[in-house]
Backbone as CSV, one residue per row, in Angstrom:
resi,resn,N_x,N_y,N_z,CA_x,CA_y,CA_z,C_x,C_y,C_z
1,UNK,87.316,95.854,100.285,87.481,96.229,98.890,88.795,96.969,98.698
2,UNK,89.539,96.752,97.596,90.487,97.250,97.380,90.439,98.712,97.109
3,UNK,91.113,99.527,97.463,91.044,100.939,97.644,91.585,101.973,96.228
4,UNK,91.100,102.564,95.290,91.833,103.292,94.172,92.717,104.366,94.271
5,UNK,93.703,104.725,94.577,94.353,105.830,94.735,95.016,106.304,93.517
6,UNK,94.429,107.553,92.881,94.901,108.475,91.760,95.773,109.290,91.897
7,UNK,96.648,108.577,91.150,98.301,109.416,91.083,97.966,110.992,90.526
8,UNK,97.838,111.974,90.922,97.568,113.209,89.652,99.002,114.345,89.667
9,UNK,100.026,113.425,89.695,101.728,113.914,88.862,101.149,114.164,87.550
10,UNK,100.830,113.567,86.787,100.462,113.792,85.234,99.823,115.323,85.333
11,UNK,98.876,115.413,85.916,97.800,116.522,85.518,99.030,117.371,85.782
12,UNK,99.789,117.688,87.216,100.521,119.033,87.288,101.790,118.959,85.836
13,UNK,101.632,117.979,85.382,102.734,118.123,84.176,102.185,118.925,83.583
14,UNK,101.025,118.656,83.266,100.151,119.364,82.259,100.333,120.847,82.556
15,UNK,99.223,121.087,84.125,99.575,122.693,84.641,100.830,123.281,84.244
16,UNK,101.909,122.538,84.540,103.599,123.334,84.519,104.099,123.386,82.958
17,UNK,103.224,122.658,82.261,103.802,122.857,80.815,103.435,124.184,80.119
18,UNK,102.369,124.900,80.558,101.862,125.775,80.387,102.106,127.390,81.278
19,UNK,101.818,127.010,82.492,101.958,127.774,83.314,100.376,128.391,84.141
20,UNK,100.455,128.842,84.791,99.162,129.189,85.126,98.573,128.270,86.214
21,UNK,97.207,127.887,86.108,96.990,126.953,87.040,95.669,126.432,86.220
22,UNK,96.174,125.695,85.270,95.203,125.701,84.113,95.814,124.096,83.716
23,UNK,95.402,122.639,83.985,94.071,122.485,84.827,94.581,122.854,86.318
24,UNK,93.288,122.606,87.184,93.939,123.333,88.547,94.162,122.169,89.646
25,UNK,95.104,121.109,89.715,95.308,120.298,90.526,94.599,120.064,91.335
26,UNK,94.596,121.126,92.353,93.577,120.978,93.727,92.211,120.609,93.152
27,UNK,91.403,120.940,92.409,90.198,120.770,92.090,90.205,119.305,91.457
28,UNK,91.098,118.788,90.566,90.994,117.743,89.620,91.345,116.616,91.188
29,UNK,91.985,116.943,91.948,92.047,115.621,93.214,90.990,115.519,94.106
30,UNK,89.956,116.679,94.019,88.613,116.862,95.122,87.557,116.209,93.763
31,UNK,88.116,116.458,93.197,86.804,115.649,91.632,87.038,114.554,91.856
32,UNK,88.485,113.716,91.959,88.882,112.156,91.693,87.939,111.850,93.017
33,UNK,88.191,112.815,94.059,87.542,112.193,95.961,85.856,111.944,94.983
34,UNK,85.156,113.009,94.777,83.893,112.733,94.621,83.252,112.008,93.622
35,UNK,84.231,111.419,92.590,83.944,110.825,91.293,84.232,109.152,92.444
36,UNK,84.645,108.816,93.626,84.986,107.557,94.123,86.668,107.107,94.428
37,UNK,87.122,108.121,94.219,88.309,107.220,94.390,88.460,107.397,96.186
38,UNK,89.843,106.362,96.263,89.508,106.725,98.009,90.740,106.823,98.525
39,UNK,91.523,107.771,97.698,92.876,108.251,97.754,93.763,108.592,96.952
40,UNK,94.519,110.059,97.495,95.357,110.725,96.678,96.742,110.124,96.354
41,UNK,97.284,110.092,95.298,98.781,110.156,95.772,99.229,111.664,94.641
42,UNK,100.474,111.696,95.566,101.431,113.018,94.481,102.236,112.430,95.275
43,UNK,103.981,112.403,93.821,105.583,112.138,94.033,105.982,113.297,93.597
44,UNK,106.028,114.174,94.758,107.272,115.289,94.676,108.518,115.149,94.300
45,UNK,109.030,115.716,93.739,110.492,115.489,93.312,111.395,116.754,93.477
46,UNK,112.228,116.198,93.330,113.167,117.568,93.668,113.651,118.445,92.644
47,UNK,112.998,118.051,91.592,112.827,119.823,90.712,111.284,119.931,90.425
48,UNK,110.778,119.185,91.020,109.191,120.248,91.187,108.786,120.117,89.502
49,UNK,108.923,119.231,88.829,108.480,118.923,87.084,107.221,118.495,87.154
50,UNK,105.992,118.148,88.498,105.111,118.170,88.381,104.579,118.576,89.579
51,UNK,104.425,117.590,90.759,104.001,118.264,92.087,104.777,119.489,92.536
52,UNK,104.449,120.461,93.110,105.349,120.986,93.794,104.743,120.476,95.333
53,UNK,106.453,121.470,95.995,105.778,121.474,97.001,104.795,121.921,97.855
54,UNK,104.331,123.306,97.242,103.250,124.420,97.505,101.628,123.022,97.342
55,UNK,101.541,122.495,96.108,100.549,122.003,96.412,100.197,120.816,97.313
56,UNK,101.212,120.135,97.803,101.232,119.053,98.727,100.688,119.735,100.161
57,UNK,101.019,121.189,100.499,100.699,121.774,101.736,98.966,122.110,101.345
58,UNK,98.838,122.048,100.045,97.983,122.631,99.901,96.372,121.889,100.045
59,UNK,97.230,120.516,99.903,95.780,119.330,99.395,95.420,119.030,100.540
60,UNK,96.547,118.916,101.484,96.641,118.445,102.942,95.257,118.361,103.501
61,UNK,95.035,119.620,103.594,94.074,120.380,104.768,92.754,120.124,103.948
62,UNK,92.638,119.814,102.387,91.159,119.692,101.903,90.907,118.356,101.387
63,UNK,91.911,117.741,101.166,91.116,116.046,101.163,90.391,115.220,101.756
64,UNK,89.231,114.747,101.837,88.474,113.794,102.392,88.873,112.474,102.910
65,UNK,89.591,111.837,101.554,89.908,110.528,101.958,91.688,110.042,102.230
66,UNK,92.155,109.485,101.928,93.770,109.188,102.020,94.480,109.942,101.032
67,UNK,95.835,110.631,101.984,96.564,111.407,101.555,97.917,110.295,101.152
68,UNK,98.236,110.112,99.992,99.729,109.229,99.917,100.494,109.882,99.218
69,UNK,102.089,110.295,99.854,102.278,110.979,99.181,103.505,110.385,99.030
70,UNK,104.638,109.463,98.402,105.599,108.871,97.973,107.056,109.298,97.171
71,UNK,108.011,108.726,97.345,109.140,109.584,96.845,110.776,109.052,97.457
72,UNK,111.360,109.583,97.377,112.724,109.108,97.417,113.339,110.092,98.981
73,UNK,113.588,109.044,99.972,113.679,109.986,101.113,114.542,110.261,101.626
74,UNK,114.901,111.581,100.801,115.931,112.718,100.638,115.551,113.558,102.051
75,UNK,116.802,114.456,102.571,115.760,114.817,103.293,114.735,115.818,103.560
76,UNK,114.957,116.498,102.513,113.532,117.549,102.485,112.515,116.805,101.665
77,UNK,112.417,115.592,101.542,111.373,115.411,101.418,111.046,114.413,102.922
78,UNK,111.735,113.913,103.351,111.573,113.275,104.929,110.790,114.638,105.414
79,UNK,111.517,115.881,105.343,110.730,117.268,106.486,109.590,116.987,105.868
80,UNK,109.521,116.843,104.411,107.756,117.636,103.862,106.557,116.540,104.351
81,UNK,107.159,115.246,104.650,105.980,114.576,104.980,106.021,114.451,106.215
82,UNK,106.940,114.672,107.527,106.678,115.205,108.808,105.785,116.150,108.910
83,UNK,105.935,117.118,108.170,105.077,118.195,108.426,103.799,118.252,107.962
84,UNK,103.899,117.900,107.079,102.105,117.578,106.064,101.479,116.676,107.106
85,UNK,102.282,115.291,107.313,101.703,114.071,108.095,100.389,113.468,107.134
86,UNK,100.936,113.373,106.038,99.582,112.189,105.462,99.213,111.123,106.264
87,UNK,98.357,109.941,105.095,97.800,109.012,105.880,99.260,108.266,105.641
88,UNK,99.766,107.926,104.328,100.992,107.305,104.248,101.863,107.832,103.458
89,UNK,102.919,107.069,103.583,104.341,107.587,102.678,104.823,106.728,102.167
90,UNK,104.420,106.723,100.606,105.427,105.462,100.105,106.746,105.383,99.223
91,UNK,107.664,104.483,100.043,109.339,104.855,99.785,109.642,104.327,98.544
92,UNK,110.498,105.228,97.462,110.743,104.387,96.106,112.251,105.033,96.246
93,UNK,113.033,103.890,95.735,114.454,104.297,95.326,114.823,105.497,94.336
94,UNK,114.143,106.264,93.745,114.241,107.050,92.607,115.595,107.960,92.901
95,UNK,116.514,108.133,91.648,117.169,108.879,91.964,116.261,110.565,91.373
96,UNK,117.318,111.147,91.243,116.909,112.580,91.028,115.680,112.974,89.736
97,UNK,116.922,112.620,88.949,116.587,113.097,87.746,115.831,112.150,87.107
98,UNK,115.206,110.748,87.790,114.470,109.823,87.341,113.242,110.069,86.623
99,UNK,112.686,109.615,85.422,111.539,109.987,85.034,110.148,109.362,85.520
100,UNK,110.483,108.371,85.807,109.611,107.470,87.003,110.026,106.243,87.705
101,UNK,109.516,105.797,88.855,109.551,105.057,89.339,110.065,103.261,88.849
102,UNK,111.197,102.601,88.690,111.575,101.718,87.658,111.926,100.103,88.185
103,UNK,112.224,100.733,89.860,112.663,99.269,90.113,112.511,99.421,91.879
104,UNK,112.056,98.379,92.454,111.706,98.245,93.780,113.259,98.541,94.874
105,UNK,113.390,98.763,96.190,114.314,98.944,96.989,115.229,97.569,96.964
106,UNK,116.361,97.394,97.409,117.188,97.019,97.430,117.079,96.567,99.406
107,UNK,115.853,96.007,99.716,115.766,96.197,101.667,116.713,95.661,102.321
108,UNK,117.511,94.398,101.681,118.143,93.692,102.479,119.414,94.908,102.546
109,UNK,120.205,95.270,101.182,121.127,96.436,101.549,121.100,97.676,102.125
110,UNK,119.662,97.969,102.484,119.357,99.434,102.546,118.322,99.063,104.365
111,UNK,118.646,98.233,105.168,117.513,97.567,106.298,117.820,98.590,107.660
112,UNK,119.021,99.134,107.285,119.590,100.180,108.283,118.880,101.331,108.086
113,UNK,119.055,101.981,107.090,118.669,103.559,106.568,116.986,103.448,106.444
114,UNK,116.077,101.993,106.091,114.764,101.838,106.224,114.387,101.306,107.553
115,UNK,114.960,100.737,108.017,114.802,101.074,109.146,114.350,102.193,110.217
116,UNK,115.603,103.344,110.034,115.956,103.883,110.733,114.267,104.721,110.049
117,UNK,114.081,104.711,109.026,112.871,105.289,108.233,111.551,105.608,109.016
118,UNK,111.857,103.656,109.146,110.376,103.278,109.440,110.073,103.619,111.145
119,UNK,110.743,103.856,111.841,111.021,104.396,113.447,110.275,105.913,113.088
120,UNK,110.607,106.581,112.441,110.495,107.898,112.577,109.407,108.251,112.077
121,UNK,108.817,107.915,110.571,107.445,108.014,110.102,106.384,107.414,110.899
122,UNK,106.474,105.937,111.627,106.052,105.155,112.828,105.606,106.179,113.902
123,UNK,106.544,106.883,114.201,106.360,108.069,115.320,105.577,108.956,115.398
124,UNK,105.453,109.256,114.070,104.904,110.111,113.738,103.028,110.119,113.180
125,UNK,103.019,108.744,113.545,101.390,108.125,112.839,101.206,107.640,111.929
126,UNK,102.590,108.359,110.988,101.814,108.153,109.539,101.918,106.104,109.050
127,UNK,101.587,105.845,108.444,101.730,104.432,107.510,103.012,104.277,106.656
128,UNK,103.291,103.273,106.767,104.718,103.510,106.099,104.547,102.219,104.987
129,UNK,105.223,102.277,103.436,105.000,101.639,102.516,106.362,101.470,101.768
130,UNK,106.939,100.144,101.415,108.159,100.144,100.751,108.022,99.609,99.353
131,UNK,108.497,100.641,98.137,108.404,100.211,97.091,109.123,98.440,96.356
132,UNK,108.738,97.595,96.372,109.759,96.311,96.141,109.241,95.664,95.022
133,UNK,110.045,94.679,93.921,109.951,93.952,93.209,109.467,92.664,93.931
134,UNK,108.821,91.902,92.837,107.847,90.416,93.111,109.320,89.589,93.810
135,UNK,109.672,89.906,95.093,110.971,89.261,95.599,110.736,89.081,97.052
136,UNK,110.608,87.087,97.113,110.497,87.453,98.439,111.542,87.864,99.145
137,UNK,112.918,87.941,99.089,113.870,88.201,99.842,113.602,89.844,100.128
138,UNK,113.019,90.923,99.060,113.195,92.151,99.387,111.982,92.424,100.462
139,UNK,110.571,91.390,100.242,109.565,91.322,101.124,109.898,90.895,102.135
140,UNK,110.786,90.145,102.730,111.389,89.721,103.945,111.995,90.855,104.942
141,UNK,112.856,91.840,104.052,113.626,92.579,104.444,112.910,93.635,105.008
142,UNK,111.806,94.325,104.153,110.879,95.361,104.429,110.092,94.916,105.831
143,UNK,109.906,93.762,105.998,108.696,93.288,106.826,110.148,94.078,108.358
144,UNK,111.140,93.133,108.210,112.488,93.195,109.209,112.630,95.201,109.728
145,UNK,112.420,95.598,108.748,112.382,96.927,108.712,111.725,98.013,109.514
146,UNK,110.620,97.067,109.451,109.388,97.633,110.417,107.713,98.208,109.177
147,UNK,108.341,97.723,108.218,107.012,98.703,107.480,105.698,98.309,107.374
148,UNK,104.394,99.132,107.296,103.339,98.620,107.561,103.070,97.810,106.603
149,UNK,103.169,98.477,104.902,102.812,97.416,103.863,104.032,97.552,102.930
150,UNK,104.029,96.750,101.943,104.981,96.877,100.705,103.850,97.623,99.387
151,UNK,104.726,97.961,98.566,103.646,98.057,97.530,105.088,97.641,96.179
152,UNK,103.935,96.537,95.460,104.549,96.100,94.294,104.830,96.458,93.223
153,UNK,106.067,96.616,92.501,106.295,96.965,91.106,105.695,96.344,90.153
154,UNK,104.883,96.505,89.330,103.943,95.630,88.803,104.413,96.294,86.947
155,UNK,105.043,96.429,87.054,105.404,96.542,85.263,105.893,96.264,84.751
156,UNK,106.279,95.171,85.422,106.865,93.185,84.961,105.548,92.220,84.545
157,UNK,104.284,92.870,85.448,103.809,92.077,85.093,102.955,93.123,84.053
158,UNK,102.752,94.160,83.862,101.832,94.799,82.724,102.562,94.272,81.201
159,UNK,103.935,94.596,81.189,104.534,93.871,80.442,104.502,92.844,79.529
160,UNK,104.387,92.100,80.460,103.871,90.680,80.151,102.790,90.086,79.889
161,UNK,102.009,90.598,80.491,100.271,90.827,80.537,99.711,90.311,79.211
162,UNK,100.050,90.787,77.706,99.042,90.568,76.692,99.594,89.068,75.784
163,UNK,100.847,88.806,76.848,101.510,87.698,76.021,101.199,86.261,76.667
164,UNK,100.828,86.417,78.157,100.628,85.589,78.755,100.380,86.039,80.483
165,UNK,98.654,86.206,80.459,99.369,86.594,81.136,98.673,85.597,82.811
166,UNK,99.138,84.377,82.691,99.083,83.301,84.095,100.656,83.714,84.204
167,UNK,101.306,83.494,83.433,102.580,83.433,84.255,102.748,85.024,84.464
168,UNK,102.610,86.385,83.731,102.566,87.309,83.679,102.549,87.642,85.570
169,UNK,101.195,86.907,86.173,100.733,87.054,87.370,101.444,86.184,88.514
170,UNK,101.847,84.816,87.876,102.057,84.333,89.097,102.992,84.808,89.720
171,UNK,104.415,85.416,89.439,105.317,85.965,90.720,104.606,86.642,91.669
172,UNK,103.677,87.369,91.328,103.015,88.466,91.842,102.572,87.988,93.102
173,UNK,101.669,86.945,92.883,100.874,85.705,93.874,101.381,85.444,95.127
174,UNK,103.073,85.082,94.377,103.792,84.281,95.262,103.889,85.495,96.314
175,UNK,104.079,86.621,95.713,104.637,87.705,95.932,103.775,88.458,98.006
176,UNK,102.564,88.425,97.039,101.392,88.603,97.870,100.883,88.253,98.647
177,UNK,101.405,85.918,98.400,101.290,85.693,99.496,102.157,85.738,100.433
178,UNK,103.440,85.728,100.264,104.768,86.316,101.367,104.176,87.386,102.241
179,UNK,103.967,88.562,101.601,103.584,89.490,102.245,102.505,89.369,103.349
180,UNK,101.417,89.237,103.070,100.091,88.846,103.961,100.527,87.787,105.080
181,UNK,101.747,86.638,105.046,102.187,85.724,105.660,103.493,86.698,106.742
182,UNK,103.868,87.562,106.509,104.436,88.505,107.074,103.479,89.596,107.769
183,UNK,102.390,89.647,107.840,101.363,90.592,108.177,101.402,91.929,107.930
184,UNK,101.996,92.617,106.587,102.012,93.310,106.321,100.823,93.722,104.927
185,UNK,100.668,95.184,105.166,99.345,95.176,103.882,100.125,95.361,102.858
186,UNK,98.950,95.576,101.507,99.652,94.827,100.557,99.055,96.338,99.444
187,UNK,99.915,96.917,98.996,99.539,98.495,97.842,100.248,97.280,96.141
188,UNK,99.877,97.940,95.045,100.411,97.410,93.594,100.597,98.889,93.105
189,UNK,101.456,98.772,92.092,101.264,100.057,91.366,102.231,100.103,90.279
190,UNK,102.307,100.562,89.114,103.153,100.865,88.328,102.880,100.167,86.821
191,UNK,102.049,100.946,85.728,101.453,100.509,84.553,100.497,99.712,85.001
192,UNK,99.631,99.949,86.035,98.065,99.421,85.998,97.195,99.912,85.112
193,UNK,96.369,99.176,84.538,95.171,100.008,83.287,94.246,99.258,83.731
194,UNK,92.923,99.706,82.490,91.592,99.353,82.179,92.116,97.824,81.906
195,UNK,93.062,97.431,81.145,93.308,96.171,80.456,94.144,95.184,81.566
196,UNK,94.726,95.423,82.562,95.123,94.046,82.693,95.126,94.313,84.755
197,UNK,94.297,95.348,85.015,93.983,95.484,86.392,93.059,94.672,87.211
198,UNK,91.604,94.209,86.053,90.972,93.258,86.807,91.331,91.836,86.981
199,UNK,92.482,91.440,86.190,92.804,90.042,86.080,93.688,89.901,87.604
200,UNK,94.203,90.920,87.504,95.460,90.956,89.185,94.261,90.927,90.275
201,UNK,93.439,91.709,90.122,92.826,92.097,91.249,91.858,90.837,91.703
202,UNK,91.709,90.155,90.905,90.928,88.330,90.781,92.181,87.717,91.020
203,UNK,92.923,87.379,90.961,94.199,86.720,91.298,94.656,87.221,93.026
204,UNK,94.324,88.280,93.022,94.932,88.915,94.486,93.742,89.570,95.073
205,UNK,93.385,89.277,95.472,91.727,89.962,96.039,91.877,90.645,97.184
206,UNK,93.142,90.458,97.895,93.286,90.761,98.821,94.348,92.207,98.977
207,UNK,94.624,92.901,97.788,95.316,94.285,97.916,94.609,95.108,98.755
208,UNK,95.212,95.969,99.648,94.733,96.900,99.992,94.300,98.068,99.101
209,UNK,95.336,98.543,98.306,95.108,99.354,97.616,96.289,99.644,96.347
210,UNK,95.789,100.176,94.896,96.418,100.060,93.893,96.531,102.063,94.017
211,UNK,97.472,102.177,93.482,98.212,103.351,93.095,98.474,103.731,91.360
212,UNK,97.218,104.223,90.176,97.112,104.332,89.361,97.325,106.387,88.839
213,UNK,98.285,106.737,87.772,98.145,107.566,87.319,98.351,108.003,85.974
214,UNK,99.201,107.832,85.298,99.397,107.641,83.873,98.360,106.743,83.177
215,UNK,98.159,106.189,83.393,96.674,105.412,82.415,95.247,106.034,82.746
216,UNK,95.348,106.386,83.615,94.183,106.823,84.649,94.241,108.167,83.676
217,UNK,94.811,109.075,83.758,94.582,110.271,82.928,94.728,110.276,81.778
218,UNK,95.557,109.356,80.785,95.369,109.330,79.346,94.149,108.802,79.069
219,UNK,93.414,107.839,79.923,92.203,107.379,79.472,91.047,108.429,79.777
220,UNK,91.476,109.331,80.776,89.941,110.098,81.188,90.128,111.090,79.443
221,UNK,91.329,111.669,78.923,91.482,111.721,77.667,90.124,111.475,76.774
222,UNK,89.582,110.391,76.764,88.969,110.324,75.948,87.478,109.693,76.659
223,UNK,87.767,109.209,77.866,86.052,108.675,78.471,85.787,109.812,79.234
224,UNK,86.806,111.181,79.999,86.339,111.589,81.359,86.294,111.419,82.532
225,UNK,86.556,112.024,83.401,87.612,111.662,84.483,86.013,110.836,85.359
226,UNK,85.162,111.052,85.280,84.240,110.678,85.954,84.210,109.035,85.206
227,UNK,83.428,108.982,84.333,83.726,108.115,83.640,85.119,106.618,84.132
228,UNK,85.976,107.430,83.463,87.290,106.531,84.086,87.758,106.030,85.156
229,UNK,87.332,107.008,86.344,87.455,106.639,88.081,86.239,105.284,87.954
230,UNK,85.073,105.393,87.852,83.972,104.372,87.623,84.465,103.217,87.273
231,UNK,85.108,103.010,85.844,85.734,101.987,85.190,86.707,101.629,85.872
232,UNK,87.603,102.225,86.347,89.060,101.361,87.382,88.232,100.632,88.545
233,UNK,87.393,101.336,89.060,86.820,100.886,90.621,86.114,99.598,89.734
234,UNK,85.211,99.787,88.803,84.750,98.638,88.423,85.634,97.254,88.555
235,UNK,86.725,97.716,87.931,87.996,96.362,88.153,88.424,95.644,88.998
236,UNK,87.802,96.635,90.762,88.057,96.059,91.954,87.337,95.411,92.660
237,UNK,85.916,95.558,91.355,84.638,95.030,92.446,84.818,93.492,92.241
């Protein structure tokens, strides 16, 4: 079964807009564990506008299920996930001041420096994951690299999704099957919802695991975070 992992960057927006610890991160990611999901993610960034780094040390030691913690690998954030040692680390090109995540790695130009990546996180236990567009050439490159899975930019296909969405999906396919034909596992992520998650997940049955947070919390908004974890997993059954 495909695995749910709840992005909760949003919620610490929330906390830091305010101040305080009001909602309280740590608790809202031990709720997502017991409401079903079966993994964390937080993208630290380097001005700390939602995760910091205090709470990444912090979740470490009390999560149950998979720790993912993803980002642009600068190198204090290379130290922070040596030292934490999640279950995985997944690599996105982001520059700094990025507001999110927008476009997959560049592997074939970058096969040296991911490389050199994937040796060291490898070493270290953890799982290693490369952010890429529906491309087999960048899925080629990642596999060359050494990484365990890719995980797909998928907000080409959310995009597209209410207009059509067979073709919306098929790069994706092609996408997915490259990957699995490379023996690497297979993560999605980026504008997944209630609306166009179960159609991928019937098309691709075979994800390991999706990486949901911005929809995931505007919707608990109004159903509840219990509620809403239920409804995504529903999408995977």
């Amino acid at each position: 079964m495909t695995k749910l992992s709840v992005n909760i960057n949003k919620v610490a927006t929330l906390r830091n807009a305010r101040g305080g610890n009001n909602p309280d991160v740590v608790k809202v990611a031990l709720d997502c564990e017991a409401f079903g999901a079966e993994s964390i993610t937080v993208h630290p960034r380097p001005d700390e506008r939602h995760i910091r780094r205090s709470d990444v040390y912090e979740l470490r030691p009390l999560l149950k299920t998979e720790f993912n913690i993803e980002g642009y690998p600068a190198p204090e954030f290379i130290d922070l996930v040596l030292k934490v040692k999640p279950h995985q680390v997944t690599l996105v090109p982001d520059a700094p001041d990025q507001i999110t995540s927008n476009a997959g790695w560049d592997t074939k130009a970058n096969l040296s420096f991911l490389t050199e990546l994937m040796d060291e996180f490898g070493h270290a236990g953890i799982r290693t994951s490369i952010f890429v567009g529906a491309d087999r050439e960048a899925i080629e490159y990642a596999a060359k690299a050494g990484a365990d899975r890719v995980e797909l930019y998928t907000e080409p296909y959310a995009t597209m999704y209410p207009k059509n969405r067979e073709a919306a999906i098929a790069p994706f396919v092609e996408a997915a099957k490259v990957t699995r034909s490379l023996g690497m596992g297979l993560n999605a992520g980026h504008d997944l919802s209630l609306v166009n998650l179960k159609y991928m997940h019937e098309c691709i049955p075979w994800l390991d695991e999706v990486s949901i947070g911005h929809a995931l919390i505007c919707d608990a908004l109004y159903l509840g975070l219990k509620t809403t974890i239920e409804e995504y997993k529903n999408c995977l059954r």
